[in-house]
C-alpha cells in the first residue's frame, strides 16, 4: 500500500528498440516494469532500423504506459513526477518518449525530469542492492556505450575511460553476425561460448596508447574477421564455438583488467557493472572471481535490469527529482548527450 509520503515516479524509456514504462517507489522499489521489445522485428534486418523503431514506439507507448500504471495499481494522480530518457540514443525513437512524457506532465501538472540513459543503466544497481550507495566505480557496457565511471554521488560522475571506436555490445553483435548467429549477438555468443574453448584462438587484447582506461574493440573485431577469412582460404572448417569463446574471453579480459586497475588506483572497495553486456555470464563470473580475490564488493543487476528498461530510468529520475532537477517543456531529444551534461 502506498502512503502519502511515498514518492512515485512514472518512467518512460524509448531510446533504442525497447518501448518501456515503469512505476518506481522511493527510488528503489519497482512496482511495475513493462517492456515491449522490437527485437524480432529488427532481427529480419540484422540490426536496429531507426525509422521502424520510431514507428513501433508510437504504436506501443500508450499501451505500455497504461500497463505500467495498472500493474503498479496507481493512477496518474498519485505520481510525483514523470521521468524520461532524453539521450543518448536514436533521435526519432527518443522523441516518442520525450513527447509523451511532456504531454502527461502538461496534462497532469506533474514535474518533468529528463534522464540520461547511461545514468539509468548505472542506477539499475540500486534496485536489488538496497545497501549500495555512492561512491563506487561502475563499468557500463551496452550496445552503444563502454564507459568506466566513478559514481561520486547520485547523479555526479567522473568518466575515467570510454571506447575509442566500437562499444563492447557492438563488437559482440558484429562478431555474431560474422559467424552467422544473427541479431542480437551478445546473448547468442554467450550461449555458444559455453561449448567452445576460450583459449583455442589468441585474439588481441587492445591497449589505447597514453590512456590506461580507454577501450578499443574494432581491432579485435577485425582480427576475428581476418581469422574467419584465412580459414576460408585455407579450406579449414571453422569451429564457431571456439571463435565465440575466444572472442568473448578477449573482451572480458580487457574489461576486467581496466576496471580492476581503476578500482585499485582510486582506492574503492565497491564495483558495479551495468548495461546489456553486463548480463554476460562469463563477464559476471570473471568479475566475481577477480573482486572476491581482492576484497572488492561486486554488484550487478539481474539481466532484466541490464538491458534497456524503464525501471532504471525511474530510479535515476527519483534521485534527480529529490535533488530538484526539473525539465521544461522545451526538453528535446539529444542523440549524443554526454554523461554529466544537462
Ligand atoms: O543496454 P542495452 O539493452 O542497449 C543499449 O543501451 O545499447 O544493450 C544491448 C547490447 C547488445 O549489443 C547485446 O548484444 C548486448 O547488449 N548483450 C549481451 C548479452 N545480452 C545482451 N552481450 C553479451 N552477453 C550477453 N549475455
Ligand atoms: Zn541501454
Coordinates of C-alpha atoms and ligand atoms in Angstrom, one line a residue:
X1 CA 0.0 0.0 0.0
X2 CA 1.3 3.4 -0.9
X3 CA 1.3 6.2 1.7
X4 CA 1.2 9.9 1.1
X5 CA 4.9 10.3 1.9
X6 CA 5.9 7.8 -0.8
X7 CA 7.4 9.3 -3.9
X8 CA 6.2 7.5 -7.1
X9 CA 8.0 8.2 -10.4
X10 CA 6.4 7.2 -13.7
X11 CA 9.4 6.5 -16.0
X12 CA 9.5 6.2 -19.8
X13 CA 12.3 4.7 -22.0
X14 CA 12.3 4.6 -25.8
X15 CA 15.9 5.3 -26.8
X16 CA 16.5 2.3 -29.0
X17 CA 14.4 -0.8 -29.7
X18 CA 12.5 -1.3 -26.4
X19 CA 9.4 0.6 -25.6
X20 CA 9.3 0.6 -21.8
X21 CA 7.4 2.2 -18.9
X22 CA 7.7 1.7 -15.1
X23 CA 6.5 2.9 -11.8
X24 CA 9.2 3.2 -9.1
X25 CA 8.6 3.9 -5.4
X26 CA 11.1 5.9 -3.4
X27 CA 13.8 5.3 -5.8
X28 CA 14.5 1.7 -5.0
X29 CA 11.2 -0.3 -5.3
X30 CA 9.9 -1.3 -8.7
X31 CA 6.1 -1.5 -8.7
X32 CA 5.9 -2.3 -12.4
X33 CA 8.4 -2.8 -15.3
X34 CA 6.7 -3.2 -18.7
X35 CA 9.0 -3.8 -21.7
X36 CA 7.7 -4.2 -25.3
X37 CA 10.7 -5.4 -27.3
X38 CA 11.0 -4.9 -31.0
X39 CA 13.9 -7.4 -31.3
X40 CA 12.0 -9.8 -33.5
X41 CA 11.2 -7.1 -36.0
X42 CA 14.7 -5.8 -36.3
X43 CA 16.2 -9.4 -36.5
X44 CA 14.8 -9.5 -40.0
X45 CA 17.3 -6.7 -41.0
X46 CA 20.2 -7.9 -38.9
X47 CA 20.2 -4.8 -36.6
X48 CA 18.0 -1.9 -35.4
X49 CA 16.4 0.1 -38.2
X50 CA 15.8 3.6 -36.7
X51 CA 12.7 4.6 -38.7
X52 CA 11.0 1.3 -37.9
X53 CA 11.9 1.7 -34.2
X54 CA 10.3 5.2 -34.1
X55 CA 7.1 4.0 -35.7
X56 CA 6.8 1.0 -33.4
X57 CA 7.4 3.2 -30.3
X58 CA 4.5 5.4 -31.4
X59 CA 2.2 2.3 -31.8
X60 CA 3.1 0.8 -28.4
X61 CA 3.9 3.6 -26.0
X62 CA 0.4 4.5 -24.7
X63 CA -0.4 0.9 -24.1
X64 CA 2.9 0.2 -22.3
X65 CA 2.4 3.2 -20.0
X66 CA -1.2 2.1 -19.3
X67 CA 0.0 -1.3 -18.3
X68 CA 2.8 0.1 -16.1
X69 CA 0.2 2.2 -14.1
X70 CA -2.2 -0.7 -13.9
X71 CA 0.3 -3.3 -12.8
X72 CA 1.6 -0.8 -10.1
X73 CA -2.0 -0.2 -9.0
X74 CA -1.7 3.6 -9.2
X75 CA -3.3 6.4 -11.1
X76 CA -1.6 9.4 -12.6
X77 CA -2.9 11.5 -9.7
X78 CA -0.6 9.6 -7.3
X79 CA 2.6 10.1 -9.4
X80 CA 5.1 12.7 -8.1
X81 CA 6.9 13.2 -11.4
X82 CA 7.4 11.9 -15.0
X83 CA 10.9 10.8 -15.8
X84 CA 12.0 10.2 -19.4
X85 CA 15.2 9.2 -21.3
X86 CA 16.1 12.2 -23.5
X87 CA 19.5 10.9 -24.7
X88 CA 21.8 9.4 -25.8
X89 CA 20.0 7.2 -28.4
X90 CA 18.2 7.3 -31.7
X91 CA 16.7 10.7 -32.2
X92 CA 13.4 9.6 -33.6
X93 CA 13.0 6.9 -31.0
X94 CA 13.9 9.3 -28.1
X95 CA 11.4 11.9 -29.4
X96 CA 8.5 9.5 -28.9
X97 CA 9.2 9.0 -25.2
X98 CA 10.0 12.7 -24.7
X99 CA 6.8 13.9 -26.4
X100 CA 4.6 11.5 -24.5
X101 CA 6.3 12.4 -21.2
X102 CA 5.8 16.1 -21.9
X103 CA 2.1 15.6 -22.7
X104 CA 1.5 13.6 -19.5
X105 CA 3.4 16.2 -17.5
X106 CA 1.4 19.1 -19.0
X107 CA -2.0 17.4 -18.6
X108 CA -1.4 16.3 -15.0
X109 CA 0.7 19.3 -13.9
X110 CA 3.3 17.0 -12.5
X111 CA 7.0 17.9 -13.0
X112 CA 9.0 16.5 -15.9
X113 CA 12.5 15.1 -15.3
X114 CA 14.8 14.3 -18.2
X115 CA 17.2 11.4 -17.5
X116 CA 20.5 10.4 -19.2
X117 CA 20.3 6.8 -20.5
X118 CA 23.6 5.8 -19.0
X119 CA 22.7 7.3 -15.7
X120 CA 19.7 5.0 -15.9
X121 CA 21.9 1.9 -16.6
X122 CA 24.2 2.7 -13.6
X123 CA 21.1 3.3 -11.3
X124 CA 19.8 -0.2 -12.2
X125 CA 22.2 -1.4 -9.5
X126 CA 20.2 0.4 -6.8
X127 CA 17.1 -1.7 -7.4
X128 CA 18.3 -5.0 -6.0
X129 CA 21.1 -3.7 -3.8
X130 CA 19.4 -1.6 -1.2
X131 CA 22.6 -1.1 0.7
X132 CA 24.6 0.2 -2.3
X133 CA 25.3 3.9 -2.2
X134 CA 27.9 6.1 -4.0
X135 CA 30.8 6.4 -4.2
X136 CA 31.8 3.4 -6.3
X137 CA 33.2 2.6 -9.7
X138 CA 30.9 1.4 -12.4
X139 CA 31.6 -0.2 -15.8
X140 CA 28.8 0.5 -18.3
X141 CA 28.8 -1.9 -21.2
X142 CA 26.0 -1.8 -23.7
X143 CA 25.3 -1.9 -27.4
X144 CA 26.1 1.8 -27.7
X145 CA 28.5 2.5 -24.8
X146 CA 31.5 1.3 -23.0
X147 CA 32.3 3.7 -20.1
X148 CA 34.3 3.3 -16.9
X149 CA 32.9 5.8 -14.4
X150 CA 33.4 7.0 -10.8
X151 CA 29.9 7.4 -9.4
X152 CA 30.9 10.1 -6.9
X153 CA 27.3 10.8 -5.7
X154 CA 23.8 10.3 -7.1
X155 CA 23.9 12.0 -10.5
X156 CA 27.6 13.0 -10.1
X157 CA 30.1 11.2 -12.4
X158 CA 33.7 11.3 -13.4
X159 CA 34.4 9.4 -16.6
X160 CA 37.8 7.5 -16.4
X161 CA 37.7 5.8 -19.8
X162 CA 35.5 5.1 -22.7
X163 CA 35.7 3.3 -26.0
X164 CA 37.6 5.0 -28.9
X165 CA 35.6 3.0 -31.5
X166 CA 33.1 0.2 -31.2
X167 CA 31.1 -0.4 -28.0
X168 CA 31.5 -3.8 -26.3
X169 CA 28.0 -4.8 -27.3
X170 CA 28.5 -3.6 -30.8
X171 CA 31.6 -5.9 -31.1
X172 CA 29.5 -8.8 -29.8
X173 CA 26.8 -8.1 -32.4
X174 CA 29.3 -7.7 -35.3
X175 CA 31.2 -10.9 -34.5
X176 CA 27.9 -12.8 -34.0
X177 CA 26.8 -11.7 -37.5
X178 CA 30.2 -12.7 -39.0
X179 CA 29.8 -16.3 -37.6
X180 CA 26.2 -16.5 -38.7
X181 CA 24.5 -16.2 -35.3
X182 CA 22.2 -13.2 -36.1
X183 CA 21.0 -10.2 -34.1
X184 CA 21.3 -9.5 -31.2
X185 CA 24.6 -11.2 -31.0
X186 CA 25.5 -10.8 -27.3
X187 CA 23.2 -13.5 -25.8
X188 CA 23.9 -15.9 -28.7
X189 CA 27.7 -15.6 -28.3
X190 CA 27.3 -16.0 -24.6
X191 CA 25.4 -19.3 -25.1
X192 CA 27.6 -20.7 -27.9
X193 CA 30.8 -19.9 -25.9
X194 CA 29.8 -22.5 -23.3
X195 CA 30.5 -25.2 -25.9
X196 CA 33.8 -23.7 -27.0
X197 CA 37.4 -23.4 -25.8
X198 CA 38.3 -19.8 -24.8
X199 CA 42.0 -20.5 -25.3
X200 CA 41.7 -22.0 -28.8
X201 CA 42.5 -18.8 -30.7
X202 CA 44.7 -15.9 -29.4
X203 CA 42.8 -12.8 -30.3
X204 CA 44.5 -9.4 -29.4
X205 CA 43.8 -7.5 -26.2
X206 CA 43.8 -3.9 -27.4
X207 CA 45.5 -1.1 -25.4
X208 CA 45.0 2.5 -26.2
X209 CA 48.3 4.4 -26.1
X210 CA 48.5 7.0 -23.4
X211 CA 45.2 6.3 -21.8
X212 CA 45.1 3.3 -19.5
X213 CA 41.3 3.3 -19.1
X214 CA 40.1 3.7 -22.6
X215 CA 38.9 0.8 -24.7
X216 CA 39.2 -0.2 -28.3
X217 CA 37.3 -3.1 -29.8
X218 CA 37.5 -2.6 -33.6
X219 CA 40.9 -4.2 -33.8
X220 CA 39.6 -7.3 -32.1
X221 CA 36.6 -7.4 -34.4
X222 CA 39.0 -7.2 -37.5
X223 CA 41.2 -9.9 -36.0
X224 CA 38.1 -12.2 -35.8
X225 CA 37.1 -11.4 -39.4
X226 CA 40.7 -12.0 -40.6
X227 CA 40.8 -15.3 -38.8
X228 CA 37.5 -16.3 -40.5
X229 CA 38.8 -15.3 -43.9
X230 CA 42.1 -17.1 -43.6
X231 CA 40.3 -20.3 -42.5
X232 CA 38.1 -20.0 -45.6
X233 CA 41.0 -19.5 -47.9
X234 CA 42.8 -22.5 -46.4
X235 CA 39.7 -24.6 -46.6
X236 CA 39.7 -25.1 -42.8
X237 CA 36.3 -25.6 -41.2
X238 CA 35.7 -23.0 -38.5
X239 CA 34.8 -24.1 -35.0
X240 CA 32.3 -21.4 -34.3
X241 CA 32.0 -22.2 -30.6
X242 CA 35.8 -21.8 -30.3
X243 CA 35.7 -18.5 -32.1
X244 CA 32.8 -17.2 -29.9
X245 CA 34.5 -18.3 -26.7
X246 CA 38.0 -16.9 -27.7
X247 CA 36.5 -13.6 -28.8
X248 CA 34.4 -13.3 -25.6
X249 CA 37.5 -14.0 -23.5
X250 CA 39.4 -11.3 -25.2
X251 CA 36.6 -8.8 -24.4
X252 CA 36.2 -10.0 -20.9
X253 CA 40.0 -9.9 -20.1
X254 CA 40.3 -6.2 -21.2
X255 CA 37.1 -5.1 -19.3
X256 CA 38.2 -6.9 -16.1
X257 CA 41.8 -5.6 -16.3
X258 CA 40.9 -2.0 -16.9
X259 CA 38.2 -2.0 -14.3
X260 CA 40.2 -3.6 -11.5
X261 CA 43.2 -1.3 -12.2
X262 CA 40.9 1.7 -11.7
X263 CA 39.2 0.3 -8.6
X264 CA 42.7 -0.2 -7.0
X265 CA 44.2 3.0 -8.2
X266 CA 41.4 5.1 -6.9
X267 CA 41.1 3.1 -3.7
X268 CA 37.5 2.0 -3.9
X269 CA 36.1 -1.2 -2.3
X270 CA 32.8 -1.2 -4.3
X271 CA 32.5 -2.0 -8.0
X272 CA 29.4 -2.4 -10.2
X273 CA 28.6 -3.3 -13.8
X274 CA 25.6 -2.2 -15.9
X275 CA 24.2 -2.3 -19.5
X276 CA 23.2 -5.1 -21.8
X277 CA 26.6 -6.8 -21.9
X278 CA 26.6 -6.8 -18.0
X279 CA 24.3 -9.8 -18.3
X280 CA 27.1 -11.8 -19.9
X281 CA 27.7 -15.0 -17.9
X282 CA 31.4 -15.1 -18.5
X283 CA 31.9 -11.4 -17.7
X284 CA 30.0 -11.8 -14.4
X285 CA 32.0 -14.9 -13.4
X286 CA 35.3 -13.2 -14.2
X287 CA 34.4 -10.1 -12.1
X288 CA 33.1 -12.3 -9.3
X289 CA 36.5 -14.1 -9.1
X290 CA 38.6 -11.0 -9.6
X291 CA 36.7 -9.0 -7.0
X292 CA 36.5 -11.7 -4.3
X293 CA 40.2 -12.2 -4.5
X294 CA 40.8 -8.5 -3.7
X295 CA 38.1 -7.9 -1.1
X296 CA 36.1 -5.7 -3.5
X297 CA 32.3 -5.9 -3.2
X298 CA 30.9 -6.7 -6.6
X299 CA 27.4 -5.5 -7.7
X300 CA 25.4 -6.4 -10.8
X301 CA 21.7 -6.1 -11.8
X302 CA 19.5 -9.0 -12.8
X303 CA 19.5 -9.5 -16.6
X304 CA 16.1 -7.8 -17.0
X305 CA 17.6 -4.6 -15.4
X306 CA 20.8 -4.8 -17.5
X307 CA 19.2 -4.5 -20.9
X308 CA 17.1 -1.4 -21.7
X309 CA 14.2 -0.9 -19.3
X310 CA 12.3 2.0 -17.7
X311 CA 12.7 0.9 -14.1
X312 CA 16.3 2.1 -14.2
X313 CA 15.1 5.5 -15.6
X314 CA 12.7 5.7 -12.7
X315 CA 15.5 5.1 -10.2
X316 CA 17.7 7.8 -11.8
X317 CA 14.7 10.0 -12.2
X318 CA 13.9 9.7 -8.5
X319 CA 17.4 10.8 -7.4
X320 CA 17.3 13.7 -9.9
X321 CA 13.8 14.7 -8.7
X322 CA 14.7 14.8 -5.0
X323 CA 17.8 16.9 -5.9
X324 CA 15.4 19.4 -7.5
X325 CA 16.1 18.7 -11.2
X326 CA 13.2 19.8 -13.4
X327 CA 13.0 19.9 -17.2
X328 CA 11.0 22.4 -19.1
X329 CA 8.6 21.8 -22.0
X330 CA 11.4 22.7 -24.3
X331 CA 13.1 19.4 -23.3
X332 CA 14.5 17.9 -26.6
X333 CA 15.9 14.5 -27.6
X334 CA 19.7 14.7 -27.6
X335 CA 21.2 11.8 -29.6
X336 CA 24.7 12.3 -28.4
X337 CA 24.1 13.6 -24.8
X338 CA 27.2 13.3 -22.7
X339 CA 27.1 11.8 -19.2
X340 CA 27.1 14.6 -16.6
X341 CA 25.7 17.2 -19.0
X342 CA 22.2 18.6 -18.9
Ligands
LIG1 O1 21.8 -1.9 -22.7 P1 21.3 -2.4 -24.0 O2 20.0 -3.1 -23.9 O3 21.1 -1.3 -25.1 C1 22.0 -0.2 -25.2 O4 21.8 0.8 -24.5 O5 22.8 -0.3 -26.1 O6 22.4 -3.4 -24.6 C2 22.2 -4.1 -25.7 C3 23.5 -4.8 -26.0 C4 23.5 -5.6 -27.4 O7 24.7 -5.2 -28.1 C5 23.5 -7.0 -27.0 O8 24.2 -7.9 -27.9 C6 24.3 -7.0 -25.6 O9 23.8 -5.8 -25.0 N1 24.0 -8.1 -24.8 C7 25.0 -9.0 -24.4 C8 24.3 -10.0 -23.7 N2 23.0 -9.7 -23.6 C9 22.8 -8.5 -24.2 N3 26.3 -9.1 -24.7 C10 27.0 -10.1 -24.2 N4 26.4 -11.1 -23.5 C11 25.1 -11.1 -23.2 N5 24.5 -12.1 -22.5
LIG2 ZN1 20.9 0.9 -22.9

